[in-house]
CSV table of C-alpha atoms in Angstrom, one decimal:
chain,number,residue,atom,x,y,z
M,1,MET,CA,175.0,-70.9,156.6
M,2,LEU,CA,172.5,-73.6,155.6
M,3,SER,CA,172.7,-72.3,152.0
M,4,ALA,CA,176.2,-73.8,151.8
M,5,LEU,CA,174.8,-77.2,152.9
M,6,GLY,CA,171.9,-77.4,150.5
M,7,ARG,CA,172.9,-80.9,149.4
M,8,LEU,CA,175.2,-82.0,152.3
M,9,PRO,CA,177.4,-84.8,151.1
M,10,GLY,CA,177.1,-88.0,153.2
M,11,LEU,CA,173.7,-87.0,154.7
M,12,ASP,CA,171.2,-89.9,154.7
M,13,THR,CA,167.7,-88.4,154.3
M,14,ARG,CA,165.9,-91.5,153.2
M,15,ALA,CA,163.7,-91.5,156.3
M,16,ARG,CA,162.8,-87.9,155.8
M,17,ALA,CA,162.0,-88.5,152.2
M,18,ALA,CA,159.7,-91.4,153.1
M,19,ARG,CA,157.7,-89.5,155.7
M,20,ILE,CA,157.3,-86.5,153.3
M,21,ALA,CA,156.2,-88.7,150.5
M,22,ALA,CA,153.7,-90.4,152.7
M,23,CYS,CA,151.9,-87.1,153.2
M,24,GLY,CA,150.7,-86.8,149.6
M,25,ASP,CA,149.1,-83.3,149.2
M,26,GLY,CA,148.2,-82.7,152.8
M,27,PRO,CA,149.7,-79.3,153.6
M,28,ALA,CA,149.9,-79.7,157.4
M,29,CYS,CA,151.4,-83.2,157.0
M,30,VAL,CA,154.0,-82.0,154.5
M,31,VAL,CA,155.1,-79.1,156.8
M,32,GLU,CA,155.3,-81.4,159.9
M,33,ALA,CA,157.2,-84.0,157.9
M,34,THR,CA,159.6,-81.4,156.6
M,35,MET,CA,160.6,-80.3,160.2
M,36,TRP,CA,164.0,-81.4,161.3
M,37,SER,CA,163.7,-84.0,164.1
M,38,ASP,CA,166.3,-84.5,166.8
M,39,GLN,CA,167.5,-87.6,164.8
M,40,ASP,CA,167.7,-85.5,161.6
M,41,ARG,CA,169.7,-82.8,163.3
M,42,ALA,CA,172.1,-85.3,164.8
M,43,ALA,CA,172.7,-86.7,161.3
M,44,VAL,CA,173.4,-83.2,160.0
M,45,ALA,CA,175.8,-82.5,162.9
M,46,ALA,CA,177.7,-85.7,162.0
M,47,ALA,CA,177.9,-84.8,158.4
M,48,VAL,CA,179.0,-81.3,159.1
M,49,ALA,CA,181.7,-82.7,161.4
M,50,ARG,CA,183.0,-84.8,158.6
M,51,LEU,CA,182.9,-81.9,156.2
M,52,GLY,CA,184.7,-79.5,158.5
M,53,LYS,CA,184.6,-75.7,158.1
M,54,ALA,CA,185.1,-75.7,154.3
M,55,GLY,CA,182.5,-73.7,152.6
M,56,VAL,CA,180.6,-73.0,155.8
M,57,ARG,CA,180.4,-69.4,157.1
M,58,GLN,CA,180.7,-69.3,160.9
M,59,ASN,CA,178.1,-67.3,162.8
M,60,ALA,CA,180.3,-64.8,164.8
M,61,ASP,CA,181.6,-66.6,167.9
M,62,LEU,CA,179.4,-69.7,167.5
M,63,SER,CA,181.1,-72.9,166.4
M,64,VAL,CA,180.1,-74.2,163.0
M,65,ALA,CA,178.2,-77.1,164.6
M,66,ALA,CA,176.3,-74.8,166.9
M,67,GLY,CA,175.5,-72.4,164.2
M,68,VAL,CA,174.1,-75.1,161.8
M,69,ASP,CA,172.0,-76.6,164.6
M,70,GLN,CA,170.6,-73.2,165.4
M,71,GLU,CA,169.6,-72.6,161.8
M,72,LEU,CA,167.9,-76.0,161.7
M,73,GLU,CA,166.0,-75.0,164.8
M,74,ALA,CA,165.1,-71.7,163.0
M,75,LEU,CA,163.7,-73.6,160.1
M,76,ASN,CA,161.5,-75.5,162.5
M,77,VAL,CA,160.4,-72.2,164.0
M,78,VAL,CA,159.2,-70.9,160.6
M,79,LEU,CA,157.5,-74.2,159.7
M,80,ARG,CA,155.7,-74.4,163.1
M,81,VAL,CA,154.5,-70.7,163.1
M,82,TYR,CA,153.8,-70.1,159.5
M,83,GLY,CA,153.1,-73.6,158.3
M,84,LEU,CA,151.2,-75.1,161.3
M,85,GLY,CA,149.9,-71.8,162.8
M,86,LEU,CA,151.4,-72.5,166.3
M,87,PRO,CA,152.3,-69.4,168.4
M,88,GLY,CA,155.9,-68.2,168.1
M,89,ARG,CA,158.1,-66.3,170.5
M,90,TYR,CA,156.3,-63.0,169.9
M,91,PRO,CA,152.7,-63.9,169.0
M,92,LYS,CA,151.4,-60.3,169.6
M,93,ILE,CA,153.4,-58.9,166.7
M,94,ASP,CA,154.5,-61.8,164.5
M,95,GLY,CA,152.7,-64.7,162.9
M,96,PRO,CA,150.6,-65.8,159.9
M,97,VAL,CA,148.2,-63.4,158.2
M,98,PHE,CA,145.3,-65.9,158.6
M,99,ALA,CA,144.1,-67.7,161.7
M,100,ALA,CA,145.2,-71.3,161.7
M,101,ASP,CA,141.7,-72.7,162.0
M,102,THR,CA,140.5,-71.1,158.7
M,103,PRO,CA,140.5,-72.5,155.2
M,104,PHE,CA,142.5,-69.4,154.1
M,105,PHE,CA,145.4,-70.5,156.2
M,106,ALA,CA,145.4,-74.0,154.9
M,107,ASP,CA,145.3,-72.7,151.3
M,108,SER,CA,148.1,-70.3,151.9
M,109,VAL,CA,150.3,-73.1,153.2
M,110,LYS,CA,149.4,-75.3,150.2
M,111,VAL,CA,150.3,-72.4,147.8
M,112,ALA,CA,153.6,-71.9,149.7
M,113,ILE,CA,154.5,-75.6,149.3
M,114,ASP,CA,153.7,-75.4,145.6
M,115,THR,CA,155.7,-72.2,145.3
M,116,ALA,CA,158.7,-73.7,147.0
M,117,ARG,CA,158.6,-76.8,144.8
M,118,ALA,CA,158.2,-74.7,141.6
M,119,ALA,CA,161.1,-72.5,142.6
M,120,SER,CA,163.6,-75.3,143.3
M,121,GLN,CA,164.5,-78.7,141.9
M,122,ALA,CA,165.9,-79.9,145.2
M,123,ARG,CA,164.4,-83.0,146.6
M,124,PRO,CA,161.8,-82.3,149.4
M,125,ASP,CA,164.0,-84.1,152.0
M,126,THR,CA,167.0,-81.8,151.5
M,127,ILE,CA,168.1,-78.8,153.5
M,128,ALA,CA,167.8,-76.7,150.4
M,129,ALA,CA,164.1,-77.6,150.0
M,130,SER,CA,163.4,-76.9,153.6
M,131,VAL,CA,165.0,-73.4,153.3
M,132,ARG,CA,163.0,-72.8,150.1
M,133,LEU,CA,159.7,-73.8,151.9
M,134,ALA,CA,160.5,-71.6,154.9
M,135,VAL,CA,161.2,-68.6,152.6
M,136,ALA,CA,157.9,-69.3,150.7
M,137,LEU,CA,155.9,-69.4,153.9
M,138,LEU,CA,157.4,-66.1,155.1
M,139,ASP,CA,156.8,-64.5,151.7
M,140,ALA,CA,153.2,-65.8,151.7
M,141,ASN,CA,152.6,-63.9,154.9
M,142,ASP,CA,154.5,-60.8,153.9
M,143,ALA,CA,156.9,-61.6,156.8
M,144,THR,CA,159.9,-60.2,154.9
M,145,ALA,CA,160.9,-57.4,157.2
M,146,ALA,CA,164.4,-58.8,157.6
M,147,THR,CA,165.3,-58.1,154.0
M,148,ARG,CA,163.1,-55.2,153.1
M,149,PHE,CA,165.9,-52.6,153.1
M,150,ASP,CA,168.8,-54.7,151.7
M,151,PRO,CA,171.4,-53.7,150.8
M,152,LEU,CA,170.9,-51.1,153.6
M,153,ASP,CA,174.4,-49.7,153.9
M,154,GLN,CA,174.9,-49.4,150.2
M,155,ARG,CA,171.7,-47.4,149.9
M,156,GLU,CA,170.2,-45.7,152.9
M,157,ASN,CA,173.4,-45.4,154.9
M,158,ALA,CA,175.9,-44.9,152.1
M,159,ARG,CA,176.3,-41.2,152.7
M,160,ALA,CA,176.6,-41.7,156.5
M,161,GLN,CA,179.3,-44.3,155.8
M,162,ALA,CA,181.3,-41.8,153.7
M,163,VAL,CA,181.1,-39.2,156.5
M,164,ALA,CA,182.1,-41.8,159.1
M,165,ALA,CA,185.3,-42.6,157.2
M,166,ARG,CA,186.5,-39.0,157.7
M,167,THR,CA,185.2,-38.4,161.2
M,168,ASN,CA,187.6,-37.4,164.0
M,169,TRP,CA,186.0,-39.5,166.7
M,170,SER,CA,188.2,-38.0,169.5
M,171,ALA,CA,186.4,-34.7,168.9
M,172,TYR,CA,183.2,-36.1,170.3
M,173,ARG,CA,182.1,-37.4,173.7
M,174,TYR,CA,180.1,-40.2,172.1
M,175,SER,CA,180.4,-42.0,168.8
M,176,LEU,CA,176.7,-41.8,168.2
M,177,LEU,CA,173.3,-41.3,169.7
M,178,ILE,CA,171.1,-44.5,169.7
M,179,VAL,CA,167.4,-43.6,169.4
M,180,PRO,CA,165.0,-46.5,169.7
M,181,GLY,CA,161.5,-46.2,168.2
M,182,VAL,CA,158.2,-46.9,169.9
M,183,GLY,CA,155.3,-47.7,167.6
M,184,PRO,CA,151.8,-46.3,167.9
M,185,GLU,CA,148.9,-48.6,168.8
M,186,ASP,CA,146.8,-47.8,165.8
M,187,SER,CA,147.5,-48.3,162.1
M,188,ALA,CA,146.7,-44.7,161.0
M,189,THR,CA,149.3,-43.0,163.2
M,190,VAL,CA,152.6,-42.5,161.5
M,191,LEU,CA,154.8,-41.6,164.4
M,192,SER,CA,153.9,-42.2,168.1
M,193,PRO,CA,154.1,-39.5,170.7
M,194,ARG,CA,157.0,-41.3,172.3
M,195,SER,CA,158.9,-41.5,169.1
M,196,LYS,CA,158.3,-37.8,168.5
M,197,LEU,CA,159.8,-37.1,171.9
M,198,HIS,CA,162.8,-39.3,171.1
M,199,ALA,CA,163.4,-37.3,167.9
M,200,LEU,CA,163.3,-34.0,169.8
M,201,LEU,CA,165.7,-35.2,172.4
M,202,ALA,CA,168.1,-36.6,169.8
M,203,ALA,CA,168.0,-33.4,167.8
M,204,GLN,CA,168.8,-31.4,170.9
M,205,ARG,CA,171.8,-33.6,171.8
M,206,TYR,CA,173.1,-33.6,168.3
M,207,ARG,CA,173.0,-29.8,168.3
M,208,GLN,CA,175.0,-29.8,171.5
M,209,GLY,CA,177.7,-31.6,169.7
M,210,LEU,CA,177.6,-34.8,171.8
M,211,ALA,CA,178.0,-37.1,168.9
M,212,PRO,CA,178.5,-36.9,165.1
M,213,PHE,CA,175.7,-39.3,164.3
M,214,ILE,CA,172.1,-40.2,165.3
M,215,LEU,CA,171.2,-43.8,164.8
M,216,VAL,CA,167.4,-44.4,164.6
M,217,SER,CA,166.3,-48.0,165.3
M,218,GLY,CA,163.0,-49.8,164.8
M,219,SER,CA,161.0,-51.8,162.3
M,220,ALA,CA,157.3,-51.8,161.4
M,221,VAL,CA,156.1,-53.5,164.6
M,222,HIS,CA,153.1,-51.9,166.4
M,223,PRO,CA,150.3,-52.4,165.7
M,224,ARG,CA,150.7,-55.8,164.1
M,225,GLY,CA,150.5,-55.4,160.3
M,226,THR,CA,151.5,-51.7,160.3
M,227,ARG,CA,153.3,-50.4,157.2
M,228,PHE,CA,155.1,-47.6,159.1
M,229,VAL,CA,158.7,-48.3,159.9
M,230,GLU,CA,159.6,-46.6,163.2
M,231,ALA,CA,163.2,-45.8,162.2
M,232,VAL,CA,162.2,-44.4,158.8
M,233,GLU,CA,159.6,-42.0,160.4
M,234,ILE,CA,161.9,-40.8,163.2
M,235,ARG,CA,164.6,-40.2,160.6
M,236,ARG,CA,162.1,-38.2,158.5
M,237,ALA,CA,161.2,-36.1,161.6
M,238,LEU,CA,164.9,-35.4,162.4
M,239,ILE,CA,165.6,-34.2,158.9
M,240,GLU,CA,162.4,-32.4,158.0
M,241,ARG,CA,161.3,-31.1,161.4
M,242,TYR,CA,164.6,-30.4,163.0
M,243,GLY,CA,167.0,-29.9,160.1
M,244,ILE,CA,169.5,-32.6,161.0
M,245,PRO,CA,171.7,-33.4,158.0
M,246,ALA,CA,170.6,-36.6,156.3
M,247,ASP,CA,174.1,-37.9,156.1
M,248,HIS,CA,174.4,-37.8,159.9
M,249,VAL,CA,171.3,-39.9,160.5
M,250,ILE,CA,171.9,-43.7,160.4
M,251,LEU,CA,169.0,-46.0,159.6
M,252,GLU,CA,168.5,-49.2,161.4
M,253,PRO,CA,165.0,-50.4,160.3
M,254,TYR,CA,165.1,-54.0,161.4
M,255,ALA,CA,164.8,-54.1,165.2
M,256,ARG,CA,161.5,-55.3,166.6
M,257,HIS,CA,162.4,-55.4,170.3
M,258,THR,CA,164.3,-53.2,172.7
M,259,THR,CA,166.9,-55.9,173.0
M,260,THR,CA,167.6,-55.8,169.3
M,261,ASN,CA,167.5,-52.0,169.1
M,262,LEU,CA,170.9,-52.1,170.9
M,263,ARG,CA,172.1,-55.3,169.2
M,264,ASN,CA,171.4,-54.0,165.7
M,265,ALA,CA,172.8,-50.6,166.5
M,266,THR,CA,176.1,-52.3,167.2
M,267,ARG,CA,175.9,-54.2,163.9
M,268,ARG,CA,175.5,-50.9,162.0
M,269,MET,CA,178.4,-49.4,163.8
M,270,VAL,CA,180.7,-52.3,162.7
M,271,ALA,CA,179.3,-52.2,159.2
M,272,LEU,CA,179.9,-48.4,158.8
M,273,GLY,CA,183.3,-48.3,160.5
M,274,ILE,CA,182.2,-46.6,163.7
M,275,PRO,CA,184.6,-47.5,166.6
M,276,LEU,CA,183.2,-49.7,169.3
M,277,ASP,CA,185.8,-48.7,171.9
M,278,ARG,CA,184.0,-45.4,172.6
M,279,PRO,CA,180.7,-45.0,174.5
M,280,THR,CA,177.4,-44.3,172.8
M,281,LEU,CA,174.4,-42.5,174.3
M,282,ILE,CA,170.9,-44.1,174.4
M,283,VAL,CA,168.4,-41.3,174.0
M,284,THR,CA,164.8,-42.3,174.8
M,285,ASP,CA,161.8,-41.6,177.0
M,286,ALA,CA,162.2,-41.9,180.8
M,287,GLU,CA,160.2,-45.2,181.0
M,288,GLN,CA,162.1,-47.0,178.3
M,289,SER,CA,165.4,-45.7,179.6
M,290,LYS,CA,164.7,-47.0,183.1
M,291,TYR,CA,163.7,-50.4,181.6
M,292,ILE,CA,167.0,-50.6,179.7
M,293,GLU,CA,168.9,-50.1,183.0
M,294,SER,CA,166.9,-52.7,184.8
M,295,ALA,CA,167.7,-56.2,185.9
M,296,THR,CA,164.6,-57.3,184.0
M,297,PHE,CA,166.1,-56.1,180.7
M,298,THR,CA,169.4,-57.8,181.5
M,299,ASP,CA,167.7,-61.1,182.1
M,300,ARG,CA,165.6,-60.7,178.9
M,301,ASN,CA,168.8,-60.2,176.9
M,302,ARG,CA,170.3,-63.3,178.3
M,303,ALA,CA,167.1,-65.3,177.8
M,304,GLU,CA,166.3,-64.2,174.2
M,305,LEU,CA,169.7,-63.3,172.7
M,306,GLY,CA,171.9,-65.5,174.8
M,307,TYR,CA,174.3,-62.6,175.7
M,308,LEU,CA,174.3,-58.9,176.6
M,309,PRO,CA,174.5,-56.7,173.5
M,310,GLY,CA,176.7,-54.3,175.5
M,311,ALA,CA,177.3,-52.7,178.9
M,312,VAL,CA,174.9,-50.0,180.2
M,313,GLY,CA,176.9,-47.2,181.9
M,314,ARG,CA,176.3,-43.9,183.6
M,315,ARG,CA,173.0,-42.2,183.6
M,316,LEU,CA,173.2,-38.5,182.5
M,317,SER,CA,169.5,-37.7,182.9
M,318,VAL,CA,166.1,-39.5,182.9
M,319,TYR,CA,166.5,-39.6,179.1
M,320,ASP,CA,170.2,-40.3,178.6
M,321,LEU,CA,172.1,-43.5,179.3
M,322,GLU,CA,175.6,-44.4,178.3
M,323,PHE,CA,176.1,-47.7,176.5
M,324,ARG,CA,179.2,-49.5,175.4
M,325,PRO,CA,178.4,-52.0,172.6
M,326,SER,CA,179.7,-55.5,172.4
M,327,ARG,CA,180.9,-57.5,169.4
M,328,LEU,CA,178.8,-60.4,170.6
M,329,SER,CA,176.0,-58.5,168.9
M,330,LEU,CA,177.3,-59.7,165.6
M,331,ARG,CA,175.9,-63.2,166.3
M,332,GLN,CA,172.9,-63.8,164.1
M,333,ASP,CA,169.7,-65.3,165.6
M,334,PRO,CA,167.8,-67.0,162.8
M,335,ARG,CA,165.2,-68.2,165.3
M,336,ASP,CA,163.7,-64.8,165.1
M,337,PRO,CA,163.2,-64.7,161.3
M,338,LEU,CA,161.9,-61.1,161.1
M,339,ASP,CA,164.7,-59.7,163.2
M,340,PRO,CA,167.6,-62.2,163.1
């Protein structure tokens, strides 16, 4: 959305320009001055109101104004976490490579600023320059999980999409099986014992004909810095160990939280043409299944996503829980840059 507002007409950024220029070459000062203050955001809101919706893509059910302000807040999140070293929403799994009190961190921020300015001719006070700096900071810290598999559905899920287009959904009890990943706690382990259990359970239910597809969900999350993507490794186990056809396994390699396992699964369903008016089945270990059914999980969804990604339904077993996805899951959350 902000990319359409790179040089927003009528936006007075002279005060921003002055405070950024006053920083000279001080990396921390430049980052802090680049952040969007309440006054800056109010000015953007006024300019967007004058512009209207022309050229601005709406974020699902959010108004244009709310969506733009959320993205400005997201820029501030990236600048705070990766530019100033402050803790983010999920400090145990996300954050800069170097500790904020080390010279390596300061140097990485300086290089990111130089990279952003070399890559763009936009004035430092503009939205475009802020976006470029945020991207450079994420890239400097290899925090690019949100784009690692793009274009996902034209590559990894293309064959599944072709099968979905000719699937008789009424022949199945569920439209798909949703299988969340659970990462190991050491960097040498490819697939955790819990994820191995999830793969076994999903393969059994697929063989029973409960659903035409298995959707595996999970990014490279645990331990922090791991290179193993949960969804990729579960998919590999389903295909190689259990003989599940590759074109019946849907990859969702972006989710970093149980909340977004369900949210992102819904997004893949919409993208691949899988109907939302039929129930899905969440297949996972007993502990995670119980958690998904709990009031704690409901509250977490409301607090972190701002909505419920769907409705949890009947329990079939300690491992199986029905789930009806909601289109609210199409709402992007740029405040979580690795899993928006």
